[in-house]
Short mmCIF file of C-alpha atoms in Angstrom, two decimals:
data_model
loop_
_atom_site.label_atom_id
_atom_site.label_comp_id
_atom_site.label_asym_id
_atom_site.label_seq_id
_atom_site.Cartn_x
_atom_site.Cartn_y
_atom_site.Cartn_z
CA UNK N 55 9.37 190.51 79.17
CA UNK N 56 11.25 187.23 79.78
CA UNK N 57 10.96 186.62 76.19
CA UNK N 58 12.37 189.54 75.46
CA UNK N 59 15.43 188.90 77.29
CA UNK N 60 16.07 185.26 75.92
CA UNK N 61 16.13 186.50 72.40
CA UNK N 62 18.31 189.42 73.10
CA UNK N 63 21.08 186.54 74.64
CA UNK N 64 20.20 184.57 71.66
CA UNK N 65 21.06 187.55 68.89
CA UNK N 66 24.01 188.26 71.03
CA UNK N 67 25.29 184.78 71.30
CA UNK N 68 25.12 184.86 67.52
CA UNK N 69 26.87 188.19 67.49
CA UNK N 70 29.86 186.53 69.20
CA UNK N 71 29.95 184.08 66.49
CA UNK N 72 32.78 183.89 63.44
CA UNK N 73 32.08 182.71 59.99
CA UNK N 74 35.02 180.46 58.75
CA UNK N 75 35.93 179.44 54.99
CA UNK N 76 36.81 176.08 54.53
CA UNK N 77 38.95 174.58 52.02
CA UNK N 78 39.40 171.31 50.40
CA UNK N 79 43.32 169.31 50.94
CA UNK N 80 46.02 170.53 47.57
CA UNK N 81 45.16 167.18 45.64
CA UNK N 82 42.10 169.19 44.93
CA UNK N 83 43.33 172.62 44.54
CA UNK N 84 41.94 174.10 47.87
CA UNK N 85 38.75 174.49 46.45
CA UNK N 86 36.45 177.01 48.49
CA UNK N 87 33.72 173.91 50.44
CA UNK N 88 31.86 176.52 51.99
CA UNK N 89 31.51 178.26 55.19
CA UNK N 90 31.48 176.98 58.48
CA UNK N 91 30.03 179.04 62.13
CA UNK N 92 31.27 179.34 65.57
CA UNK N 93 32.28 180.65 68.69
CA UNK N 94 35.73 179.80 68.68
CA UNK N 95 38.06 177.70 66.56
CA UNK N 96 38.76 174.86 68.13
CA UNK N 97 34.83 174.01 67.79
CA UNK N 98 35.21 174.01 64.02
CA UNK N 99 37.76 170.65 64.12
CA UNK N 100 36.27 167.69 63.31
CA UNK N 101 33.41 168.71 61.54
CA UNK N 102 32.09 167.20 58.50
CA UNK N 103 31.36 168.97 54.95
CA UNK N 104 29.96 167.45 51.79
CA UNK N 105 30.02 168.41 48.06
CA UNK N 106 30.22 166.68 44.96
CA UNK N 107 33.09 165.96 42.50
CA UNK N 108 31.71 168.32 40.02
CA UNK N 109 31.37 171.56 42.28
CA UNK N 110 35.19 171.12 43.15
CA UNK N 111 36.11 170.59 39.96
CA UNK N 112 33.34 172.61 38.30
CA UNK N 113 33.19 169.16 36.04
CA UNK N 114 29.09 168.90 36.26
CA UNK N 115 29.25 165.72 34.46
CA UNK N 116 31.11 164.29 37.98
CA UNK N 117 27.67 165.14 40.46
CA UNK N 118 27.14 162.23 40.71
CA UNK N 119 30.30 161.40 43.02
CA UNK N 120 29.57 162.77 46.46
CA UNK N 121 32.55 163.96 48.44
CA UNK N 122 33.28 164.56 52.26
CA UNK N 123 35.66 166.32 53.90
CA UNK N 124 36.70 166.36 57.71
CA UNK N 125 37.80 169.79 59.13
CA UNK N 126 41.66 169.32 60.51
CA UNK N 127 43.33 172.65 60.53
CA UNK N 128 41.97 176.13 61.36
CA UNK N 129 44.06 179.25 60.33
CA UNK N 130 42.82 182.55 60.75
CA UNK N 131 39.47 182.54 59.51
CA UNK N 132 40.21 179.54 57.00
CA UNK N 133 39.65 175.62 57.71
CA UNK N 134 41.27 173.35 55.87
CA UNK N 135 40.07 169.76 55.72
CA UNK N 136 41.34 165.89 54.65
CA UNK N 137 39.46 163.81 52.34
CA UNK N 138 37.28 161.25 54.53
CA UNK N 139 35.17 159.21 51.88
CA UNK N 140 33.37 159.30 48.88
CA UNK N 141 29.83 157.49 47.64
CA UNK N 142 28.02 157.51 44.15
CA UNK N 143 24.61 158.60 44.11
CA UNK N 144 22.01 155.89 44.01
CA UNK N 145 20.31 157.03 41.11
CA UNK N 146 23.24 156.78 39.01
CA UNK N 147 24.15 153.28 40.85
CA UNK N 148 20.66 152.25 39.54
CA UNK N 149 21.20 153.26 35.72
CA UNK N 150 23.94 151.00 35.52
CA UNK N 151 22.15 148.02 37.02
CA UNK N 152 20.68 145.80 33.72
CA UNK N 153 18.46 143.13 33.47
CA UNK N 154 20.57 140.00 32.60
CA UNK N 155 23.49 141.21 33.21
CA UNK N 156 25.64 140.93 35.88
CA UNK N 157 26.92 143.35 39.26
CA UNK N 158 30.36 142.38 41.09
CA UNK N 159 31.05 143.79 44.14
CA UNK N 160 34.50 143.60 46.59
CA UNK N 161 34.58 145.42 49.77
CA UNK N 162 38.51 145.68 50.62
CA UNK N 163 40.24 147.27 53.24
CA UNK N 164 43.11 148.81 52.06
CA UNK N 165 46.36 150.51 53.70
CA UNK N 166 48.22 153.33 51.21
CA UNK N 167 51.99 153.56 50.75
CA UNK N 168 52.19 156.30 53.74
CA UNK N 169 50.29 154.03 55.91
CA UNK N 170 46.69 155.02 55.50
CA UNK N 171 43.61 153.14 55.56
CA UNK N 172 40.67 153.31 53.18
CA UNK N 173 37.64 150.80 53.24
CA UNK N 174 36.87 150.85 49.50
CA UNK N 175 34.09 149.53 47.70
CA UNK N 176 34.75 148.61 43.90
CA UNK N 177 32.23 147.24 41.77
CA UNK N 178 31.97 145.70 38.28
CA UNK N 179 28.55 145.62 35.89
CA UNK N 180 29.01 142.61 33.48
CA UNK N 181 27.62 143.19 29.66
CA UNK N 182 25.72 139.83 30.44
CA UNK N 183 25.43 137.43 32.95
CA UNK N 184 28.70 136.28 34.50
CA UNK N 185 28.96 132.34 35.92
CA UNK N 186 30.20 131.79 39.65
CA UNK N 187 33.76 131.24 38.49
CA UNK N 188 33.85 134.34 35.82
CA UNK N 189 32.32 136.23 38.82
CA UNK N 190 35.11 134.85 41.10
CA UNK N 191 37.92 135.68 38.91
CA UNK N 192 36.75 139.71 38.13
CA UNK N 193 36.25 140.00 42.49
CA UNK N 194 39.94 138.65 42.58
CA UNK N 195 41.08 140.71 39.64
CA UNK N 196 39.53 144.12 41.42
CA UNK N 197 41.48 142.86 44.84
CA UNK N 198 44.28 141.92 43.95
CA UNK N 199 44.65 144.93 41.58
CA UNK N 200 43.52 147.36 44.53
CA UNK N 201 45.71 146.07 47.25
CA UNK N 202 48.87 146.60 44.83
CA UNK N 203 47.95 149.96 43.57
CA UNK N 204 47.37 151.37 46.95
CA UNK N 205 50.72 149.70 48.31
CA UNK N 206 52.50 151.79 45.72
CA UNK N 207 50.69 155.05 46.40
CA UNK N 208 50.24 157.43 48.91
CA UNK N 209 46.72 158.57 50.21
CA UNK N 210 46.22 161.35 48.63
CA UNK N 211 47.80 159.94 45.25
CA UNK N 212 45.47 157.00 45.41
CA UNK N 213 42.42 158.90 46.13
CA UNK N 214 43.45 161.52 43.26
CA UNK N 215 43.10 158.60 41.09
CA UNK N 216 40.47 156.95 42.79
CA UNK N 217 37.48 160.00 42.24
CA UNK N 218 39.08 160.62 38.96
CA UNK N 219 38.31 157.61 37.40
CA UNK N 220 41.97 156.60 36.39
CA UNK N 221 42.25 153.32 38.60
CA UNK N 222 38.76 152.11 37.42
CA UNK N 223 39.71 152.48 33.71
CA UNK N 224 43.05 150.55 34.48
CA UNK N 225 41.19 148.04 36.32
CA UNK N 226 38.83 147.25 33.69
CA UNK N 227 40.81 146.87 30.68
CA UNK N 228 42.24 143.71 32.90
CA UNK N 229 38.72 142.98 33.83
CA UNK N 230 37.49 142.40 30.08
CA UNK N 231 39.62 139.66 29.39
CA UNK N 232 38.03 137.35 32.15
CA UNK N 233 34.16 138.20 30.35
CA UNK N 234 32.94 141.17 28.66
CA UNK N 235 32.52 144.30 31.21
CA UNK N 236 30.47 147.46 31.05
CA UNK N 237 32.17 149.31 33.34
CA UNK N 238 34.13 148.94 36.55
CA UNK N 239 33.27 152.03 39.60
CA UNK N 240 35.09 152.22 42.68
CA UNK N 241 31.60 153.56 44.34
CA UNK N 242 32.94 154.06 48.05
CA UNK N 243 35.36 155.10 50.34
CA UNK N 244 36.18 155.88 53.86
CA UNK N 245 39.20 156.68 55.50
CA UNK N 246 39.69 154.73 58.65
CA UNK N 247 41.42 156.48 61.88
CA UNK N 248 44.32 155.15 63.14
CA UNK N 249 42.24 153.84 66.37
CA UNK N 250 39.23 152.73 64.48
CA UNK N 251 41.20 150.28 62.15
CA UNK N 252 40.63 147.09 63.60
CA UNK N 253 36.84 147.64 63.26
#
């Protein structure tokens, strides 16, 4: 009979319950994310949802870019959420790793024109095997090139052309003339919070 009674409060706790859409920020259209549960609004802020590149854009060739998005607004029965980071899958990380060949990698902390920061990691895979300084000139080439696009941008700007693909194409055709590049990936991000930036 107990048992009885704890599942009844258990379907009506679930009862009480709302379902709320959630919505990717403008720079993406507002794409539909999915649905979210629970018992009042304020417990939907905050909360974490993950896609890929290609279901917001319905561009399947761009799966392979993983996308989050942090819950910030609630309206109704619609969420609406700012871009917190993105990461390329590890199989496709692994297709473009070749034997004899080179992989350049520059973790850089960077702050946008409006003030935001974004811990970005951009990485470079060499046709063939790049010497210390060659290697040293394309990690300076990808910072210095990163810290003065994002100066001149805002967030949302930036990470428009960030997931698109745009600042890794602009990168590379600098990249190329210091030793001959595959391609150049900017293969992570994450926004950091105002009070978290000194970590």
């Amino acid at each position: 009979m107990a048992r009885r009674k704890q599942i009844g409060r258990r379907v009506e706790g679930w009862k009480a319950k709302s379902w709320f859409k959630v919505y990717a920020p403008e720079v993406f259209d507002k794409a539909y994310l999915g649905d979210t549960v629970a018992n009042e609004p304020e417990k939907v802020y905050g909360r974490v949802m993950q896609t890929t590149l290609g279901e917001i854009s319905q561009d399947y060739s761009k799966q392979n870019i993983k996308m989050r998005f942090k819950i910030t607004n609630v309206a109704g029965d619609a969420a609406y959420t700012d871009f917190v980071g993105h990461e390329v899958t590890k199989d496709y990380l692994r297709a473009m790793v070749k034997r004899r060949a080179s992989r350049i990698d520059s973790i850089l902390l960077l702050t946008t024109g409006d003030g935001k920061k974004l811990r970005v990691t951009a990485t470079c895979f060499t046709i063939n095997r790049a010497d210390a300084s060659q290697q040293h000139a394309i990690r300076k080439e990808l910072t210095d090139y990163l810290i003065a696009k994002s100066k001149e941008q805002t967030y949302y700007q930036f990470v428009k052309d960030m997931v698109s693909g745009e600042i890794s194409r602009d990168v590379f055709k600098n990249i190329k003339k210091i030793h001959p590049a595959r391609r150049v990936e900017l293969i992570k991000s994450k926004a950091i919070e105002a009070s978290a930036s000194t970590d």
